[in-house]
mmCIF file of C-alpha atoms and ligand atoms in Angstrom:
data_model
loop_
_atom_site.group_PDB
_atom_site.id
_atom_site.type_symbol
_atom_site.label_atom_id
_atom_site.label_comp_id
_atom_site.label_asym_id
_atom_site.label_seq_id
_atom_site.Cartn_x
_atom_site.Cartn_y
_atom_site.Cartn_z
ATOM 1 C CA MET O 26 117.607 326.932 361.848
ATOM 2 C CA ALA O 27 119.954 325.841 364.643
ATOM 3 C CA TYR O 28 118.733 324.412 367.936
ATOM 4 C CA ASP O 29 120.118 322.608 370.976
ATOM 5 C CA LEU O 30 119.671 318.844 370.759
ATOM 6 C CA LYS O 31 119.671 316.666 373.853
ATOM 7 C CA LEU O 32 121.721 313.554 373.181
ATOM 8 C CA ARG O 33 122.156 310.552 375.457
ATOM 9 C CA VAL O 34 125.079 308.406 374.364
ATOM 10 C CA TRP O 35 126.390 305.115 375.718
ATOM 11 C CA ARG O 36 130.021 305.524 376.734
ATOM 12 C CA GLY O 37 132.202 302.670 377.860
ATOM 13 C CA ASP O 38 134.109 299.599 376.746
ATOM 14 C CA ARG O 39 133.970 295.822 377.101
ATOM 15 C CA ASP O 40 134.301 296.146 380.890
ATOM 16 C CA GLY O 41 131.133 298.239 381.180
ATOM 17 C CA GLY O 42 129.790 301.742 380.774
ATOM 18 C CA ASP O 43 126.698 303.896 381.029
ATOM 19 C CA LEU O 44 124.565 306.513 379.286
ATOM 20 C CA GLN O 45 125.825 310.075 379.399
ATOM 21 C CA ASP O 46 123.858 313.223 378.623
ATOM 22 C CA TYR O 47 125.042 315.986 376.323
ATOM 23 C CA THR O 48 123.598 319.038 374.619
ATOM 24 C CA VAL O 49 124.883 319.841 371.170
ATOM 25 C CA GLU O 50 123.962 322.478 368.635
ATOM 26 C CA VAL O 51 122.481 321.034 365.451
ATOM 27 C CA SER O 52 120.751 322.333 362.349
ATOM 28 C CA GLU O 53 117.576 321.328 360.609
ATOM 29 C CA GLY O 54 118.263 318.740 357.950
ATOM 30 C CA GLU O 55 121.153 317.103 359.798
ATOM 31 C CA VAL O 56 121.355 313.433 360.708
ATOM 32 C CA VAL O 57 122.258 311.676 363.970
ATOM 33 C CA LEU O 58 125.810 311.085 362.725
ATOM 34 C CA ASP O 59 126.249 314.865 362.191
ATOM 35 C CA ALA O 60 125.190 315.491 365.798
ATOM 36 C CA LEU O 61 127.670 312.903 367.074
ATOM 37 C CA HIS O 62 130.464 314.337 364.948
ATOM 38 C CA ARG O 63 129.790 317.803 366.366
ATOM 39 C CA LEU O 64 129.764 316.334 369.861
ATOM 40 C CA GLN O 65 133.071 314.637 369.132
ATOM 41 C CA ALA O 66 134.553 317.852 367.701
ATOM 42 C CA THR O 67 133.437 320.134 370.527
ATOM 43 C CA GLN O 68 133.090 318.100 373.742
ATOM 44 C CA THR O 69 134.141 314.443 373.574
ATOM 45 C CA GLY O 70 137.218 314.093 371.394
ATOM 46 C CA ASP O 71 137.614 310.453 372.414
ATOM 47 C CA LEU O 72 134.075 309.336 371.458
ATOM 48 C CA ALA O 73 134.424 306.164 369.333
ATOM 49 C CA ILE O 74 132.135 305.963 366.273
ATOM 50 C CA ARG O 75 132.537 303.804 363.177
ATOM 51 C CA TRP O 76 131.506 305.413 359.917
ATOM 52 C CA ASN O 77 132.758 305.805 356.397
ATOM 53 C CA CYS O 78 130.555 306.964 353.527
ATOM 54 C CA LYS O 79 127.884 309.070 355.234
ATOM 55 C CA ALA O 80 125.624 308.032 352.374
ATOM 56 C CA GLY O 81 123.994 304.815 353.580
ATOM 57 C CA LYS O 82 126.197 302.657 351.417
ATOM 58 C CA CYS O 83 129.114 301.320 353.474
ATOM 59 C CA GLY O 84 127.132 299.782 356.337
ATOM 60 C CA SER O 85 129.613 301.035 358.967
ATOM 61 C CA CYS O 86 127.581 303.413 361.117
ATOM 62 C CA SER O 87 125.092 300.901 362.517
ATOM 63 C CA ALA O 88 123.888 301.586 366.053
ATOM 64 C CA GLU O 89 120.624 301.781 367.976
ATOM 65 C CA VAL O 90 118.759 305.075 368.005
ATOM 66 C CA ASN O 91 116.069 305.179 370.686
ATOM 67 C CA GLY O 92 116.390 301.392 370.844
ATOM 68 C CA ARG O 93 115.880 300.783 367.134
ATOM 69 C CA PRO O 94 118.723 299.440 364.954
ATOM 70 C CA ARG O 95 119.513 302.135 362.361
ATOM 71 C CA LEU O 96 122.219 303.632 360.201
ATOM 72 C CA MET O 97 123.220 306.836 362.024
ATOM 73 C CA CYS O 98 124.010 308.599 358.754
ATOM 74 C CA MET O 99 120.504 307.968 357.417
ATOM 75 C CA THR O 100 118.567 308.867 360.534
ATOM 76 C CA ARG O 101 117.306 312.421 360.165
ATOM 77 C CA LEU O 102 116.969 314.612 363.226
ATOM 78 C CA SER O 103 113.716 315.861 361.703
ATOM 79 C CA ASP O 104 112.263 312.390 362.453
ATOM 80 C CA PHE O 105 112.252 313.423 366.134
ATOM 81 C CA GLU O 106 110.713 316.319 368.045
ATOM 82 C CA PRO O 107 113.308 319.101 368.638
ATOM 83 C CA GLU O 108 112.798 318.897 372.418
ATOM 84 C CA GLU O 109 113.095 315.077 372.453
ATOM 85 C CA THR O 110 116.198 313.396 373.878
ATOM 86 C CA ILE O 111 117.780 311.073 371.318
ATOM 87 C CA THR O 112 119.473 308.048 372.835
ATOM 88 C CA VAL O 113 122.245 306.351 370.865
ATOM 89 C CA THR O 114 123.602 302.983 371.986
ATOM 90 C CA PRO O 115 125.840 300.379 370.338
ATOM 91 C CA MET O 116 124.301 297.340 368.607
ATOM 92 C CA ARG O 117 123.293 295.051 371.434
ATOM 93 C CA THR O 118 123.902 291.709 369.742
ATOM 94 C CA PHE O 119 127.643 292.211 369.290
ATOM 95 C CA PRO O 120 130.348 292.784 371.917
ATOM 96 C CA VAL O 121 131.268 296.410 372.512
ATOM 97 C CA ILE O 122 134.794 297.507 371.671
ATOM 98 C CA ARG O 123 134.304 301.108 372.765
ATOM 99 C CA ASP O 124 131.386 303.548 372.934
ATOM 100 C CA LEU O 125 129.316 303.000 369.780
ATOM 101 C CA VAL O 126 131.767 300.629 368.098
ATOM 102 C CA THR O 127 131.036 296.910 368.272
ATOM 103 C CA ASP O 128 132.983 293.826 367.266
ATOM 104 C CA VAL O 129 131.034 292.354 364.333
ATOM 105 C CA SER O 130 133.472 289.539 363.589
ATOM 106 C CA PHE O 131 130.707 286.995 364.363
ATOM 107 C CA ASN O 132 129.374 287.866 360.912
ATOM 108 C CA TYR O 133 132.700 287.290 359.181
ATOM 109 C CA ARG O 134 132.956 283.846 360.790
ATOM 110 C CA LYS O 135 129.472 282.986 359.518
ATOM 111 C CA ALA O 136 130.396 284.219 356.031
ATOM 112 C CA ARG O 137 133.342 281.821 355.950
ATOM 113 C CA GLU O 138 131.071 278.844 356.737
ATOM 114 C CA LEU O 139 129.104 279.370 353.531
ATOM 115 C CA PRO O 140 130.256 277.348 350.510
ATOM 116 C CA TYR O 141 131.152 279.583 347.572
ATOM 117 C CA ALA O 142 129.474 279.241 344.184
ATOM 118 C CA GLU O 143 130.699 276.397 342.003
ATOM 119 C CA LEU O 144 129.333 276.742 338.503
ATOM 120 C CA GLY O 145 128.406 273.799 336.293
ATOM 121 C CA PRO O 146 129.944 273.141 332.852
ATOM 122 C CA ARG O 147 129.819 275.740 330.083
ATOM 123 C CA ASP O 148 127.636 275.416 326.986
ATOM 124 C CA ALA O 149 129.197 274.010 323.793
ATOM 125 C CA ASP O 150 130.181 277.537 322.655
ATOM 126 C CA GLY O 151 132.073 278.171 325.898
ATOM 127 C CA LYS O 152 129.453 280.498 327.362
ATOM 128 C CA ARG O 153 127.228 280.206 330.387
ATOM 129 C CA ARG O 154 123.608 281.285 330.120
ATOM 130 C CA MET O 155 120.852 281.945 332.575
ATOM 131 C CA MET O 156 117.363 283.368 332.304
ATOM 132 C CA GLN O 157 116.862 287.074 332.972
ATOM 133 C CA VAL O 158 114.356 286.239 335.711
ATOM 134 C CA ASP O 159 117.084 284.337 337.578
ATOM 135 C CA VAL O 160 119.501 287.258 337.210
ATOM 136 C CA GLU O 161 116.905 289.623 338.626
ATOM 137 C CA ARG O 162 115.954 287.400 341.543
ATOM 138 C CA GLY O 163 119.487 287.497 342.946
ATOM 139 C CA GLN O 164 119.839 291.229 342.319
ATOM 140 C CA GLU O 165 117.757 292.140 345.351
ATOM 141 C CA PHE O 166 119.992 290.124 347.658
ATOM 142 C CA ARG O 167 123.160 291.704 346.276
ATOM 143 C CA LYS O 168 122.003 295.130 347.467
ATOM 144 C CA CYS O 169 123.082 294.105 350.986
ATOM 145 C CA ILE O 170 125.586 296.608 352.429
ATOM 146 C CA GLU O 171 126.510 294.348 355.360
ATOM 147 C CA CYS O 172 125.374 296.795 358.004
ATOM 148 C CA PHE O 173 124.327 293.802 360.157
ATOM 149 C CA LEU O 174 121.281 295.632 361.500
ATOM 150 C CA CYS O 175 119.199 292.563 360.624
ATOM 151 C CA GLN O 176 121.599 290.396 362.609
ATOM 152 C CA ASP O 177 121.401 292.849 365.505
ATOM 153 C CA VAL O 178 117.606 292.874 365.688
ATOM 154 C CA CYS O 179 116.994 289.137 365.311
ATOM 155 C CA HIS O 180 115.844 287.827 368.691
ATOM 156 C CA VAL O 181 117.366 284.391 368.063
ATOM 157 C CA VAL O 182 120.821 285.823 368.752
ATOM 158 C CA ARG O 183 119.959 289.188 370.326
ATOM 159 C CA ASP O 184 118.601 287.559 373.471
ATOM 160 C CA HIS O 185 120.444 284.262 373.366
ATOM 161 C CA GLU O 186 124.218 284.373 373.122
ATOM 162 C CA ASP O 187 124.307 280.544 373.103
ATOM 163 C CA ASN O 188 122.452 280.439 369.780
ATOM 164 C CA LYS O 189 125.221 282.266 367.925
ATOM 165 C CA GLN O 190 127.151 279.076 367.377
ATOM 166 C CA HIS O 191 124.238 277.427 365.565
ATOM 167 C CA PHE O 192 122.623 280.362 363.763
ATOM 168 C CA ALA O 193 123.963 282.247 360.758
ATOM 169 C CA GLY O 194 121.273 284.939 360.837
ATOM 170 C CA PRO O 195 119.160 286.769 358.235
ATOM 171 C CA ARG O 196 122.075 288.408 356.421
ATOM 172 C CA PHE O 197 123.407 284.965 355.592
ATOM 173 C CA PHE O 198 120.025 283.417 354.883
ATOM 174 C CA ILE O 199 119.762 285.828 351.955
ATOM 175 C CA ARG O 200 123.177 284.677 350.790
ATOM 176 C CA TYR O 201 122.171 281.016 351.096
ATOM 177 C CA ALA O 202 118.990 281.812 349.161
ATOM 178 C CA GLU O 203 120.820 283.786 346.480
ATOM 179 C CA LEU O 204 123.225 280.946 345.812
ATOM 180 C CA ASP O 205 120.627 278.196 346.118
ATOM 181 C CA MET O 206 118.421 280.011 343.574
ATOM 182 C CA HIS O 207 121.355 280.450 341.178
ATOM 183 C CA PRO O 208 120.547 278.105 338.288
ATOM 184 C CA LEU O 209 124.198 277.423 337.432
ATOM 185 C CA ASP O 210 125.464 276.713 340.948
ATOM 186 C CA THR O 211 126.033 273.022 341.632
ATOM 187 C CA HIS O 212 125.924 273.018 345.460
ATOM 188 C CA ASP O 213 122.784 271.999 347.271
ATOM 189 C CA ARG O 214 122.760 274.276 350.296
ATOM 190 C CA ARG O 215 119.426 273.278 351.741
ATOM 191 C CA LYS O 216 120.716 270.767 354.289
ATOM 192 C CA LEU O 217 123.504 273.103 355.360
ATOM 193 C CA ALA O 218 121.117 276.050 355.695
ATOM 194 C CA GLN O 219 118.734 274.036 357.825
ATOM 195 C CA GLU O 220 121.271 272.278 360.033
ATOM 196 C CA ALA O 221 124.559 274.221 360.243
ATOM 197 C CA ALA O 222 123.100 277.686 359.638
ATOM 198 C CA GLY O 223 120.024 277.181 361.839
ATOM 199 C CA LEU O 224 117.338 278.217 359.351
ATOM 200 C CA GLY O 225 114.839 276.216 361.406
ATOM 201 C CA MET O 226 115.438 278.499 364.418
ATOM 202 C CA CYS O 227 113.953 281.455 362.528
ATOM 203 C CA ASN O 228 110.280 281.758 363.421
ATOM 204 C CA ILE O 229 109.594 284.424 360.782
ATOM 205 C CA THR O 230 109.127 287.405 363.081
ATOM 206 C CA LYS O 231 110.171 289.639 360.136
ATOM 207 C CA CYS O 232 112.019 292.106 362.392
ATOM 208 C CA CYS O 233 115.043 291.722 360.108
ATOM 209 C CA THR O 234 113.051 292.894 357.098
ATOM 210 C CA GLU O 235 111.698 295.891 359.020
ATOM 211 C CA VAL O 236 115.152 297.296 359.818
ATOM 212 C CA CYS O 237 116.940 296.591 356.519
ATOM 213 C CA PRO O 238 118.021 299.984 355.118
ATOM 214 C CA GLU O 239 118.194 298.519 351.611
ATOM 215 C CA GLY O 240 114.569 297.401 351.748
ATOM 216 C CA ILE O 241 115.486 293.783 351.030
ATOM 217 C CA HIS O 242 112.502 291.489 351.603
ATOM 218 C CA ILE O 243 114.625 289.173 353.707
ATOM 219 C CA THR O 244 111.797 287.089 355.101
ATOM 220 C CA ASP O 245 109.421 286.877 352.157
ATOM 221 C CA ASN O 246 111.951 286.548 349.342
ATOM 222 C CA ALA O 247 114.777 284.616 351.005
ATOM 223 C CA ILE O 248 113.899 282.929 354.299
ATOM 224 C CA ILE O 249 110.432 281.608 353.467
ATOM 225 C CA PRO O 250 111.440 280.318 349.992
ATOM 226 C CA MET O 251 114.516 278.676 351.571
ATOM 227 C CA LYS O 252 112.342 277.024 354.210
ATOM 228 C CA GLU O 253 110.029 275.765 351.445
ATOM 229 C CA ARG O 254 112.978 274.372 349.531
ATOM 230 C CA VAL O 255 114.190 272.533 352.634
ATOM 231 C CA VAL O 256 110.709 271.064 353.192
ATOM 232 C CA ASP O 257 110.392 270.094 349.512
ATOM 233 C CA ARG O 258 113.633 268.182 349.770
ATOM 234 C CA LYS O 259 112.748 266.519 353.054
ATOM 235 C CA TYR O 260 109.336 265.322 351.889
ATOM 236 C CA ASP O 261 110.152 264.563 348.274
ATOM 237 C CA PRO O 262 109.495 260.772 348.104
ATOM 238 C CA LEU O 263 112.363 260.252 345.643
ATOM 239 C CA VAL O 264 114.774 262.089 347.962
ATOM 240 C CA TRP O 265 113.465 260.096 350.918
ATOM 241 C CA LEU O 266 114.039 256.823 349.042
ATOM 242 C CA GLY O 267 117.446 258.037 347.836
ATOM 243 C CA ASN O 268 118.478 258.893 351.389
ATOM 244 C CA LYS O 269 117.371 255.467 352.554
ATOM 245 C CA ILE O 270 119.466 253.645 350.011
ATOM 246 C CA GLY O 271 122.278 256.176 350.201
ATOM 247 C CA ILE O 272 122.337 257.543 346.668
ATOM 248 C CA ARG O 273 121.262 261.189 347.197
HETATM 249 FE FE1 LIG D 316 121.977 295.281 356.402
HETATM 250 FE FE2 LIG D 316 119.823 294.525 354.992
HETATM 251 FE FE3 LIG D 316 122.217 293.435 354.487
HETATM 252 FE FE4 LIG D 316 120.942 292.850 356.740
HETATM 253 S S1 LIG D 316 120.275 292.332 354.657
HETATM 254 S S2 LIG D 316 123.108 293.314 356.545
HETATM 255 S S3 LIG D 316 119.945 294.777 357.213
HETATM 256 S S4 LIG D 316 121.628 295.571 354.203
HETATM 257 FE FE1 LIG D 317 115.177 286.523 362.946
HETATM 258 FE FE2 LIG D 317 114.317 287.555 360.690
HETATM 259 FE FE3 LIG D 317 113.718 285.104 361.322
HETATM 260 S S1 LIG D 317 114.425 288.571 362.636
HETATM 261 S S2 LIG D 317 113.551 285.128 363.536
HETATM 262 S S3 LIG D 317 115.731 285.853 360.911
HETATM 263 S S4 LIG D 317 112.428 286.526 360.274
HETATM 264 FE FE1 LIG D 318 128.283 304.511 355.519
HETATM 265 FE FE2 LIG D 318 126.482 305.274 357.348
HETATM 266 S S1 LIG D 318 128.537 305.965 357.127
HETATM 267 S S2 LIG D 318 126.317 303.688 355.864
#
């Protein structure tokens, strides 16, 4: 069944903009991205939207729907009342390029600061082995589609532009955790995570976990274990002694 949807969309660029109201015909079962595409096709040919797969897998169509960070292609219109106005705005944490498209290069800079995996020596037969439990632990973190909704919602950078320099954000805390938990990786990332990546600035609000479209338990399975690892290292008496005499 078709009906008229009231849409309020932020239009503008890096110099400023405002919310504009539209009415667009939609059908039951469609998603917010469908409504925006129809708007673009029928009324606003220059509306800028980033999208790719329309299947919740590329992480491109991130925006804020009624103030909540969401993938537009996975947000069903049936989640709202038909007479409700749906407001779509760009992710607030990143600079706007145009309309709903933001510049997410902050995240690429943070990715480059993370040391890559360096594996230890092979076994005598030339193979590398790890326990199945270790394989599975990292699997959850590799589901990340880099939508950056967790980065967008995290108050440490959402409300404080100055923190961006010192805070990698939840998407990269799961990467730090994945690599630090890898039994064959030789780097110790705990100091880097705590100091350069700002793990200590996270006060475990769990907002990142709530918005993750992949259902990754960012806080419970990555951030909290990473914080515990950092504390273990800091208060391990052998590490303390080693630091004092400069051998660890
Ligand atoms: Fe998106 Fe989840 Fe990855 Fe964050 S952890 S970038 S919310 S998929
Ligand atoms: Fe931010 Fe997630 Fe921590 S939202 S404060 S990184 S728990
Ligand atoms: Fe790919 Fe929405 S278009 S996740």
